[in-house]
CSV table of C-alpha atoms and ligand atoms in Angstrom, one decimal:
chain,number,residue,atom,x,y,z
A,1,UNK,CA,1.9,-81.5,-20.2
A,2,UNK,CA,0.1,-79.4,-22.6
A,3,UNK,CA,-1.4,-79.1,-26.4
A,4,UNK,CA,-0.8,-76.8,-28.3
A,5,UNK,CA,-4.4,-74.7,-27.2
A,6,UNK,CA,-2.6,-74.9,-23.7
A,7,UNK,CA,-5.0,-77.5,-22.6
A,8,UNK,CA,-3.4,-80.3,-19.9
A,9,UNK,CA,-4.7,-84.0,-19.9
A,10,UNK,CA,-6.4,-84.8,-17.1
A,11,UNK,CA,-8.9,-87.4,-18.3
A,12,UNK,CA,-8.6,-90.8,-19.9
A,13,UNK,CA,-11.7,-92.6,-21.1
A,14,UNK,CA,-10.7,-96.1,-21.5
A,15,UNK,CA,-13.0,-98.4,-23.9
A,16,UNK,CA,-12.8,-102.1,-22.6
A,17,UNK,CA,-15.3,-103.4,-25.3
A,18,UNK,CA,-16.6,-102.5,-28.6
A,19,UNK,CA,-19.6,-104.9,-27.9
A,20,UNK,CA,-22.8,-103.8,-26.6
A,21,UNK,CA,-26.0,-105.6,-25.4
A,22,UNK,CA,-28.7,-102.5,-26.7
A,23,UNK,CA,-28.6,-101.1,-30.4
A,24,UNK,CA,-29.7,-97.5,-29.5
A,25,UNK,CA,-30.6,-95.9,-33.3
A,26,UNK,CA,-27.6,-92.9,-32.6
A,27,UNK,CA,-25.0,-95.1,-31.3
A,28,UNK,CA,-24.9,-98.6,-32.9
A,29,UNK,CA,-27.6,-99.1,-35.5
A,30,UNK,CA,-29.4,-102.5,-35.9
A,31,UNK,CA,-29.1,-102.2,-39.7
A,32,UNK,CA,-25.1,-101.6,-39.2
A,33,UNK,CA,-24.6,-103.4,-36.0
A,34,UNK,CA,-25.8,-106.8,-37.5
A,35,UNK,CA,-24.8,-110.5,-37.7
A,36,UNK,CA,-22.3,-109.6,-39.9
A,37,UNK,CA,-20.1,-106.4,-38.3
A,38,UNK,CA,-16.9,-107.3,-37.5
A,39,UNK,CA,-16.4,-106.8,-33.5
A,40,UNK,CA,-13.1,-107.0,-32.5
A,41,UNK,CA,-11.6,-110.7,-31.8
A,42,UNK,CA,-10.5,-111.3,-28.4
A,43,UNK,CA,-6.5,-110.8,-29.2
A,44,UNK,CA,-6.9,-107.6,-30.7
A,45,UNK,CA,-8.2,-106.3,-27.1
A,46,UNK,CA,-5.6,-104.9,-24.6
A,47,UNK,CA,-5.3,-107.1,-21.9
A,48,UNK,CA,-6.1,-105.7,-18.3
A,49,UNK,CA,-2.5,-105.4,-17.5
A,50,UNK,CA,-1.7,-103.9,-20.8
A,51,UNK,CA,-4.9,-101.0,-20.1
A,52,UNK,CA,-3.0,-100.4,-16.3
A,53,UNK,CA,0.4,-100.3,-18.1
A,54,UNK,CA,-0.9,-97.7,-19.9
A,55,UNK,CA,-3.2,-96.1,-17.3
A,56,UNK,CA,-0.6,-95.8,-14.5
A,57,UNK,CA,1.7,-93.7,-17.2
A,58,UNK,CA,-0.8,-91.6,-18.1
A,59,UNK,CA,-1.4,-90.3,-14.0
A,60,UNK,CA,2.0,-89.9,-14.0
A,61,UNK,CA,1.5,-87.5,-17.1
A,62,UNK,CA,-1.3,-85.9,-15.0
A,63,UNK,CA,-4.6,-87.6,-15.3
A,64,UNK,CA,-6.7,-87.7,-12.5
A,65,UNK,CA,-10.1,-89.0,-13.8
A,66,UNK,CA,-10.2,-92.2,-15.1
A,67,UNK,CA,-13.6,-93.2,-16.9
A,68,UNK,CA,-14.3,-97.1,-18.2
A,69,UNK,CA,-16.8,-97.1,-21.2
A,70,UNK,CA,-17.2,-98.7,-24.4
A,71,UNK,CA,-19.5,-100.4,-25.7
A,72,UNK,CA,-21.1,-101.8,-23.0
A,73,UNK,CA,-18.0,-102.2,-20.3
A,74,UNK,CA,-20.0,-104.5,-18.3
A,75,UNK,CA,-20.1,-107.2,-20.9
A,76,UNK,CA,-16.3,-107.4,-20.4
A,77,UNK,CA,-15.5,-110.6,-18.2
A,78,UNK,CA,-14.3,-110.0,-14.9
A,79,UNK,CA,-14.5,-106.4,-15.3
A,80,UNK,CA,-14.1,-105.8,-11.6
A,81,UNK,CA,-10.7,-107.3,-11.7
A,82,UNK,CA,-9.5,-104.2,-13.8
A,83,UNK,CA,-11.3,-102.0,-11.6
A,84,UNK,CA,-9.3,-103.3,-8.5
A,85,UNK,CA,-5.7,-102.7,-10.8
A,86,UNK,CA,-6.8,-99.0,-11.8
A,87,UNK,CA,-7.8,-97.9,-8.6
A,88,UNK,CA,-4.8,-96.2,-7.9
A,89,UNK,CA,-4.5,-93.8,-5.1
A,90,UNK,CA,-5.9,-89.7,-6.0
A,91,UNK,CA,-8.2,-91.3,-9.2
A,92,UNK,CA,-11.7,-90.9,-10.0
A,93,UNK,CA,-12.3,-94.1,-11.3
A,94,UNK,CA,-15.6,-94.4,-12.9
A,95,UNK,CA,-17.8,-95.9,-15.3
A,96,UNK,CA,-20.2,-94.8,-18.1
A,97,UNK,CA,-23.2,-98.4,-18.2
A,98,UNK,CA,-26.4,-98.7,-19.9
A,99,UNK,CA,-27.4,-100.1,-16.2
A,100,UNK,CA,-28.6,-103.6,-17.7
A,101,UNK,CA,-26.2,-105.6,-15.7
A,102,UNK,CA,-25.9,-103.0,-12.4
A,103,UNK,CA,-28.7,-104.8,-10.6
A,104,UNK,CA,-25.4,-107.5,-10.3
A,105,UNK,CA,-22.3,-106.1,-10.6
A,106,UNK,CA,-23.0,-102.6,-8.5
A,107,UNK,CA,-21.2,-104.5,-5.0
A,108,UNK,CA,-18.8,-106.1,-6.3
A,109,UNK,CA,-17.2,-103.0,-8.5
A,110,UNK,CA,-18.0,-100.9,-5.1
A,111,UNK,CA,-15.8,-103.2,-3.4
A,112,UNK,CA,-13.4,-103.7,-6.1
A,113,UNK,CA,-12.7,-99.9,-6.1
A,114,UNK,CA,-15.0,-98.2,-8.5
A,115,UNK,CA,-15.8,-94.5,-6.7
A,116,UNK,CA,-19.3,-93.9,-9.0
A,117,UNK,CA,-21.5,-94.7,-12.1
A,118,UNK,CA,-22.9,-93.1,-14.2
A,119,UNK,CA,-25.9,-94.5,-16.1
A,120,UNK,CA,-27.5,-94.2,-19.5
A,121,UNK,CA,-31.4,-93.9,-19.8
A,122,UNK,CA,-32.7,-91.8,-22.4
A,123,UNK,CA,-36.5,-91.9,-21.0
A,124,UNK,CA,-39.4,-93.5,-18.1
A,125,UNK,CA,-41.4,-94.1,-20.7
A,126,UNK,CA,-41.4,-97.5,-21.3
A,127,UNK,CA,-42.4,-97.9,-25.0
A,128,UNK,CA,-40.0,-94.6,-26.1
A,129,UNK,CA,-37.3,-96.3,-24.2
A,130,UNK,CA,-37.7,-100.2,-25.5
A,131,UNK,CA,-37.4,-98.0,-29.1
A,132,UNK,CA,-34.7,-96.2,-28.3
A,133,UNK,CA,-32.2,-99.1,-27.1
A,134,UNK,CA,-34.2,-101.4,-29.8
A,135,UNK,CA,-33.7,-104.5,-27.5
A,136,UNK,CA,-36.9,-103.8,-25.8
A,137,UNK,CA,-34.8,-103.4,-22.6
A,138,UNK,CA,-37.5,-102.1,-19.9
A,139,UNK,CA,-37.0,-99.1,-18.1
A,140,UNK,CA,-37.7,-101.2,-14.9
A,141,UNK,CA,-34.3,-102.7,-15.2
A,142,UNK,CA,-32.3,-99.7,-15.5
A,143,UNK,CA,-34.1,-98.4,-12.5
A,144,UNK,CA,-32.6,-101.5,-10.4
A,145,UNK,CA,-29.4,-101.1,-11.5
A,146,UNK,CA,-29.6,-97.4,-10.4
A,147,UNK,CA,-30.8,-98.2,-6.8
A,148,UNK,CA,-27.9,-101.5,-6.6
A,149,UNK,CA,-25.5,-98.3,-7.6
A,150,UNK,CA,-26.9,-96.4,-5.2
A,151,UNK,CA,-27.0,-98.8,-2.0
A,152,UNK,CA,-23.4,-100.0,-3.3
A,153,UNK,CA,-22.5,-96.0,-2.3
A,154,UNK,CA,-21.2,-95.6,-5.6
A,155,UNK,CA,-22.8,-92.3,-5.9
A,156,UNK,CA,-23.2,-89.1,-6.3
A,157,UNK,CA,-24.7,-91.2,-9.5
A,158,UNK,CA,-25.5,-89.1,-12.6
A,159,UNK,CA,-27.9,-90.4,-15.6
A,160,UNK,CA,-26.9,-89.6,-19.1
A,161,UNK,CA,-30.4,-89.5,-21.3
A,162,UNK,CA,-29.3,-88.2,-25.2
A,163,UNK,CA,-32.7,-86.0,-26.2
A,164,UNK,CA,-33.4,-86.7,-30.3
A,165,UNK,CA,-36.6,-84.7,-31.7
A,166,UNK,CA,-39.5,-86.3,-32.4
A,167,UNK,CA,-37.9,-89.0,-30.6
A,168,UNK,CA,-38.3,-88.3,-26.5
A,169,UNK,CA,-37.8,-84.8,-26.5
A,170,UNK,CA,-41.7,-84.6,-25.2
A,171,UNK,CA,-40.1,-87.1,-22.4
A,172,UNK,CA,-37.9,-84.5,-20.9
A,173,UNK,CA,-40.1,-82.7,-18.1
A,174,UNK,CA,-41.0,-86.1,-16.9
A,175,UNK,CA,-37.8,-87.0,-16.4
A,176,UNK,CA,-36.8,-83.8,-14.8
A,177,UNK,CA,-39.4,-84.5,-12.3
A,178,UNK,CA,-39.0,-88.1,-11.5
A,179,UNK,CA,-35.3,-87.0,-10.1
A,180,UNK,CA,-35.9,-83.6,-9.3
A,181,UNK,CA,-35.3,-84.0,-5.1
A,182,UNK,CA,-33.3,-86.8,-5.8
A,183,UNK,CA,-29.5,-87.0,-5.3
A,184,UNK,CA,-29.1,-88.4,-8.9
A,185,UNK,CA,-27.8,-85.8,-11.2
A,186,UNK,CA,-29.6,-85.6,-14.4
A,187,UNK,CA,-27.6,-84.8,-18.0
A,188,UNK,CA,-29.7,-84.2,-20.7
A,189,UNK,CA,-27.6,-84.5,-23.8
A,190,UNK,CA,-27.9,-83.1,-27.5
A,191,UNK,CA,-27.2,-85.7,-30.2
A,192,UNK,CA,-24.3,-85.9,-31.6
A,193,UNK,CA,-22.6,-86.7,-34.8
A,194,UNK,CA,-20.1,-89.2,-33.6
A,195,UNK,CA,-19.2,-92.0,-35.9
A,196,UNK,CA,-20.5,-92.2,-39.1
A,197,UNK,CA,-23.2,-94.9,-39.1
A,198,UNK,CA,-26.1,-93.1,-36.9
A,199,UNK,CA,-27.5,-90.9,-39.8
A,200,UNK,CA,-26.9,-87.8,-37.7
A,201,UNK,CA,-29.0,-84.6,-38.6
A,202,UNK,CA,-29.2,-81.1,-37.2
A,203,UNK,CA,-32.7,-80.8,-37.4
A,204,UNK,CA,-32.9,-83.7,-35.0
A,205,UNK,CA,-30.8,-82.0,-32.1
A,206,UNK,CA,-32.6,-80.2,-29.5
A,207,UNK,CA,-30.5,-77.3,-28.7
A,208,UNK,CA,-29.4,-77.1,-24.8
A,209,UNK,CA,-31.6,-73.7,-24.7
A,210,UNK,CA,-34.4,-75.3,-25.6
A,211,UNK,CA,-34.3,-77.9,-23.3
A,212,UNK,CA,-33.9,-75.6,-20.8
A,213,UNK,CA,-36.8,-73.8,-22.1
A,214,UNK,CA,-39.0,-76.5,-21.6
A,215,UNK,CA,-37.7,-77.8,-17.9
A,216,UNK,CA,-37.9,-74.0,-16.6
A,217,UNK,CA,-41.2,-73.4,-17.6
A,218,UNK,CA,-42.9,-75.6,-15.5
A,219,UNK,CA,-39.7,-76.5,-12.7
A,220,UNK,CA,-38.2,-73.2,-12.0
A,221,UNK,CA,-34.3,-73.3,-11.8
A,222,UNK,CA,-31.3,-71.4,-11.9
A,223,UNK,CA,-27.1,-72.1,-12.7
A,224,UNK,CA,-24.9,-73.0,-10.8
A,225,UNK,CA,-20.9,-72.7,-10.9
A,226,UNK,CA,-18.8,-75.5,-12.8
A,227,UNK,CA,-17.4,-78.0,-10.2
A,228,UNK,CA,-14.0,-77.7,-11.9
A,229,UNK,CA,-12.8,-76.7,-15.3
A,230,UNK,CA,-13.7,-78.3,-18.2
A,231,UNK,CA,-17.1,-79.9,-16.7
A,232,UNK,CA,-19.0,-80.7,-19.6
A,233,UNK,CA,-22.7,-79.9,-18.4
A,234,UNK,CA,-23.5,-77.1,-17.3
A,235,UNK,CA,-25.6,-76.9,-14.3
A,236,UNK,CA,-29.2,-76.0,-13.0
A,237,UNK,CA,-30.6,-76.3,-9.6
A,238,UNK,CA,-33.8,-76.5,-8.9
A,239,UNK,CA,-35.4,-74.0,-7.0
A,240,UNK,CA,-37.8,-75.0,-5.2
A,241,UNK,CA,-37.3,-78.6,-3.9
A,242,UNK,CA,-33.8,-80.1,-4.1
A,243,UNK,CA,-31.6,-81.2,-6.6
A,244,UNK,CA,-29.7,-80.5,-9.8
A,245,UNK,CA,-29.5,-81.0,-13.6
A,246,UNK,CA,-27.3,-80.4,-16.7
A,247,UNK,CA,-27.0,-79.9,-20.1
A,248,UNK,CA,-24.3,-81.4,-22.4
A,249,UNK,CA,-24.2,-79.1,-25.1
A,250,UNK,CA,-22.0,-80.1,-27.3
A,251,UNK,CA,-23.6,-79.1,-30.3
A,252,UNK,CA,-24.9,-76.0,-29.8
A,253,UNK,CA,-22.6,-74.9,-27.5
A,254,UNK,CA,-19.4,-76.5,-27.8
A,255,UNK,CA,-16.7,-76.2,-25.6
A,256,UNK,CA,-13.6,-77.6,-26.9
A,257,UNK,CA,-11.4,-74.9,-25.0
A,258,UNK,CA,-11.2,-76.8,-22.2
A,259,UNK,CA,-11.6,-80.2,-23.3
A,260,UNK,CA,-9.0,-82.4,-21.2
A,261,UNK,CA,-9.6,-85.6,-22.8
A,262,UNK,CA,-7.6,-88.6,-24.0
A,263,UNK,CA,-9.4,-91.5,-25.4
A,264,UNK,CA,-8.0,-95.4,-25.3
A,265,UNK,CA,-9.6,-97.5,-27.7
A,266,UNK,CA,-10.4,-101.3,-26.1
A,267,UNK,CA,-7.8,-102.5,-29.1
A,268,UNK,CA,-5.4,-99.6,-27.6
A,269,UNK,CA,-5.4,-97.1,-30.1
A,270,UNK,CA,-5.5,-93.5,-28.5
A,271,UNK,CA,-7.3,-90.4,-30.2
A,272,UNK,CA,-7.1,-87.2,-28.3
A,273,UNK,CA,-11.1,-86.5,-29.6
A,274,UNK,CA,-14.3,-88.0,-29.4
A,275,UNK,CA,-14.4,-87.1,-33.1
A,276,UNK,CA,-11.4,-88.2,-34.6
A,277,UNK,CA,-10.6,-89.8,-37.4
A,278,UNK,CA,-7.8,-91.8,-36.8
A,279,UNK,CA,-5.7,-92.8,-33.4
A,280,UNK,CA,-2.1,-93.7,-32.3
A,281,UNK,CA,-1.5,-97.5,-31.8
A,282,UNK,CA,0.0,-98.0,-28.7
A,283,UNK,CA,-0.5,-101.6,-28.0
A,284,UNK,CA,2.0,-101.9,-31.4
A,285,UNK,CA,4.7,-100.6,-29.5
A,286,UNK,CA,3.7,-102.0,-25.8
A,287,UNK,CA,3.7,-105.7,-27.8
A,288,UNK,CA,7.1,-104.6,-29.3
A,289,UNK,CA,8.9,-104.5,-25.8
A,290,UNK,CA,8.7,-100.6,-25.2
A,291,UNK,CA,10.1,-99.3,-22.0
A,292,UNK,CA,7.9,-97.1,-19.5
A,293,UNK,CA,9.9,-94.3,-21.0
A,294,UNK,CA,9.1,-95.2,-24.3
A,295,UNK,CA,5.5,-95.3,-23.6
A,296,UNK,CA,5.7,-92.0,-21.9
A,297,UNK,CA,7.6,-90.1,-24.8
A,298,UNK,CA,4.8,-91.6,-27.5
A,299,UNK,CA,2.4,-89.9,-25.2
A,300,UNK,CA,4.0,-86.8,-24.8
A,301,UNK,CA,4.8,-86.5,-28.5
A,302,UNK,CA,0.6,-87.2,-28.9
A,303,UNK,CA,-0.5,-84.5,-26.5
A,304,UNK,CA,1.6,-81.8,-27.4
A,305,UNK,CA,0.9,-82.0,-31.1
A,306,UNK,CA,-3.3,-82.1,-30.3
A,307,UNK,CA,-5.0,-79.4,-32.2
A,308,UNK,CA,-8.9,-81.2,-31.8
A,309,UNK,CA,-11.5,-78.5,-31.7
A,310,UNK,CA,-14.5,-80.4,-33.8
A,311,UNK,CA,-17.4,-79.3,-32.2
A,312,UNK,CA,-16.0,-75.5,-32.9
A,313,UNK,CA,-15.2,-76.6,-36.6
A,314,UNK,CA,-18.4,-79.1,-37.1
A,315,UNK,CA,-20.4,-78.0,-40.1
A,316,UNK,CA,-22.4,-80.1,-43.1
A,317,UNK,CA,-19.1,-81.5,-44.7
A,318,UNK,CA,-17.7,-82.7,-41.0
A,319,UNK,CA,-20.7,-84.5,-40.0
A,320,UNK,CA,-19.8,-86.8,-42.9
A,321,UNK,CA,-16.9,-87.3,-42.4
A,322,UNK,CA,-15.5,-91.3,-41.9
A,323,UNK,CA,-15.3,-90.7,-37.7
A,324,UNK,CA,-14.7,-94.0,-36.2
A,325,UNK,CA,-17.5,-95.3,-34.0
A,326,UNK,CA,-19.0,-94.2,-30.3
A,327,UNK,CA,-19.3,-97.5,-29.2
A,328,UNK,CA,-15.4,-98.4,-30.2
A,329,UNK,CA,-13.5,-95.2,-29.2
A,330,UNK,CA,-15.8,-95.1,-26.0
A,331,UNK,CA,-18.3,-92.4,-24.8
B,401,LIG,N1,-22.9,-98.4,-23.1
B,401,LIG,C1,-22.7,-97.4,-22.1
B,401,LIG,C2,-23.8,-96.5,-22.0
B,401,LIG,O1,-24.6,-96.4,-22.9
B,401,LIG,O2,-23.8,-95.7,-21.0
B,401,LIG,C3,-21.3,-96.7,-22.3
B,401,LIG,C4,-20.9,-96.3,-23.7
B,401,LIG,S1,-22.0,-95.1,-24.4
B,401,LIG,C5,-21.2,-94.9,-26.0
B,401,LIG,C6,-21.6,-93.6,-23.5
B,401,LIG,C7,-22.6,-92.5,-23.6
B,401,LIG,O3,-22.6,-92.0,-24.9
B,401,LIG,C8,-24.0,-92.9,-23.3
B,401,LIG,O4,-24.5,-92.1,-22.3
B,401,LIG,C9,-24.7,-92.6,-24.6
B,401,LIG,O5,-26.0,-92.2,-24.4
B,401,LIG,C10,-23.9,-91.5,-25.2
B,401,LIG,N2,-24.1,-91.5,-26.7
B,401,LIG,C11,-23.9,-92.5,-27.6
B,401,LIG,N3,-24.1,-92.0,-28.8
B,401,LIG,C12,-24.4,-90.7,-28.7
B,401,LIG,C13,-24.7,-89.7,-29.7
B,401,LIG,N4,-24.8,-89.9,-31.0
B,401,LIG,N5,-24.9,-88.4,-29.2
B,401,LIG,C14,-24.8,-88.1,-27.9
B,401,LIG,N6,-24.5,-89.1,-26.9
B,401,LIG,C15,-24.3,-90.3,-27.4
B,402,LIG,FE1,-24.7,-99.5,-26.3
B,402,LIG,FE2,-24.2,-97.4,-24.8
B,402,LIG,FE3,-24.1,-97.3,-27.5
B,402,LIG,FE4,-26.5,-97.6,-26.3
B,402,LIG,S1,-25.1,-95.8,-26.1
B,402,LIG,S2,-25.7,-98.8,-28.1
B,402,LIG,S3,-26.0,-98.8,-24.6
B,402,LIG,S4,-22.8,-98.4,-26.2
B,403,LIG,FE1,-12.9,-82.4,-26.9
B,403,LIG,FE2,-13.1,-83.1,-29.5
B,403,LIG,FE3,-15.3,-82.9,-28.0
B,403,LIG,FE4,-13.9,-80.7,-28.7
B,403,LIG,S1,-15.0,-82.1,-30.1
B,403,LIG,S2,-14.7,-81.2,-26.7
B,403,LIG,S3,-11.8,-81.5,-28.7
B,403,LIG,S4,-13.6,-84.4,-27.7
């Protein structure tokens, strides 16, 4: 199956919550995610069997990585219940976490079936990380979670840290050496203007070059081949010492081409990019009695019509545009 820039789907990034236990500023704002936003009620979320419904027709359209996100997707009850229904024979099943709830879940989502984790954590320094999340979360607790991931075996893990100027861009190097030697896979990511809430401005992205500029300098390093087609990072390994990083560029060097992703909202709405405006329901149709067939044909009809190339288009007038939310469309 193919859209019409010849690109097949081959991952699905399935939201489970829209709910999150951290506030970081470019992501879900304190001011915005207050007391009073309106979170999705527990009826509007797709049941786990409805998310597997769904799931199972989309590997028979072709989709061989399956990612659980949100929100926070470890603040969904029983999470590891889903896990054990998805894990369906030739899937990468895996799962983006802010880590906060790793140091007791990692076993049991091992056992249930998950294959590897990655985990966000956007600096070791204490105080710039407590901002950044603005739940004073330490960094000490992410750093449990990552070794209960690790001695789970759900690895190779990788650690997603989002660089914002001014913000812990001087944090970088340190980060590159604390892993550096490591078999966790660093992914330094620019900020991006998903959603419309996070007050997104060029001047605070730190082009991929430059972070590179600033790791090579002191660790020397060198690129290395894509895994597959359509890896987002691309890759640097260290040379000398062990180990390897990446840079997530979507900003300043986007890469839409080969972008093989579907997105399925935790209320089931599917948008075929992470900066859409709007989504097809599916869970209208799955609670109106549709057939596997049915399901399969609204799918079809979505992928084959997808023209999404943002990050190729993104200019002043597209950053503000009304994009629905990271944390509901899922990471
Ligand atoms: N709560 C989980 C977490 O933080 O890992 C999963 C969902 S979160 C939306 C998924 C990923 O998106 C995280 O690694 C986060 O850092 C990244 N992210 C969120 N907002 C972003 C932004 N504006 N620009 C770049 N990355 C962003
Ligand atoms: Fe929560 Fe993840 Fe968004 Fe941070 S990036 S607010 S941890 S959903
Ligand atoms: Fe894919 Fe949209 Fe990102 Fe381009 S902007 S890589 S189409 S999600």
């Amino acid at each position: 199956m193919l859209d019409t820039m010849r690109r097949p789907l081959q991952d699905l990034r399935i939201s489970v919550t829209d709910r999150c236990n951290f506030r970081c500023g470019y992501c879900m704002p304190k001011e915005i995610f207050n007391r009073e936003y309106q979170f999705l009620a527990r009826d509007q979320l797709l049941s786990f069997e409805e998310i597997t419904r769904v799931a199972r027709i989309l590997v028979e359209k072709g989709v061989s990585k399956i990612r659980l996100t949100g929100g926070e997707p470890l603040l969904r009850a029983q999470l590891e219940r889903l896990v054990e229904m998805l894990a369906f024979d030739d899937v990468d099943l895996t799962l983006t976490t802010n880590g906060s709830f790793l140091s007791r879940k990692a076993q049991v989502l091992a056992d249930a079936g998950l294959t590897r984790v990655t985990v966000s954590l956007d600096s070791l320094d204490d105080d710039v990380f407590q901002a950044m999340n603005d739940v004073e979360f330490p960094v000490a607790g992410v750093l449990e979670g990552l070794e209960a991931a690790s001695a789970a075996g759900l690895g190779p893990i990788k650690i997603n840290a989002v660089v914002k100027r001014g913000v812990n861009d001087h944090t970088i190097l340190e980060m590159a050496r604390h892993f550096k030697n490591t078999s966790y896979i660093l992914r330094f990511i620019e900020f991006m203007d998903v959603g419309h809430t996070n007050g997104w401005r060029l001047d605070d992205v730190v082009p991929a070059a430059e972070i590179l500029a600033t790791i090579s300098a002191k660790l020397p390093c060198e690129p290395v081949e894509p895994n597959y087609t359509g890896e987002v990072a691309r890759r640097y390994r260290f040379l000398d010492g062990t180990g390897e990083f990446g840079i997530i560029s979507s900003v300043s060097q986007p890469f839409c081409g080969n972008c093989t992703r579907l997105r399925l909202s935790a209320e089931g709405v599917l948008y075929t990019c992470l900066f859409a405006t709007d989504g097809s329901d599916i869970r209208a149709i799955l609670r109106e009695g549709a057939s596997d067939e049915d399901l399969a044909s609204f799918v079809d009809t979505i992928w084959k019509a997808r023209t999404d190339r943002y990050s190729e288009l993104r200019s002043s007038q597209t950053s503000g545009l009304d994009k629905v939310e990271m944390s509901y469309i899922g990471g």
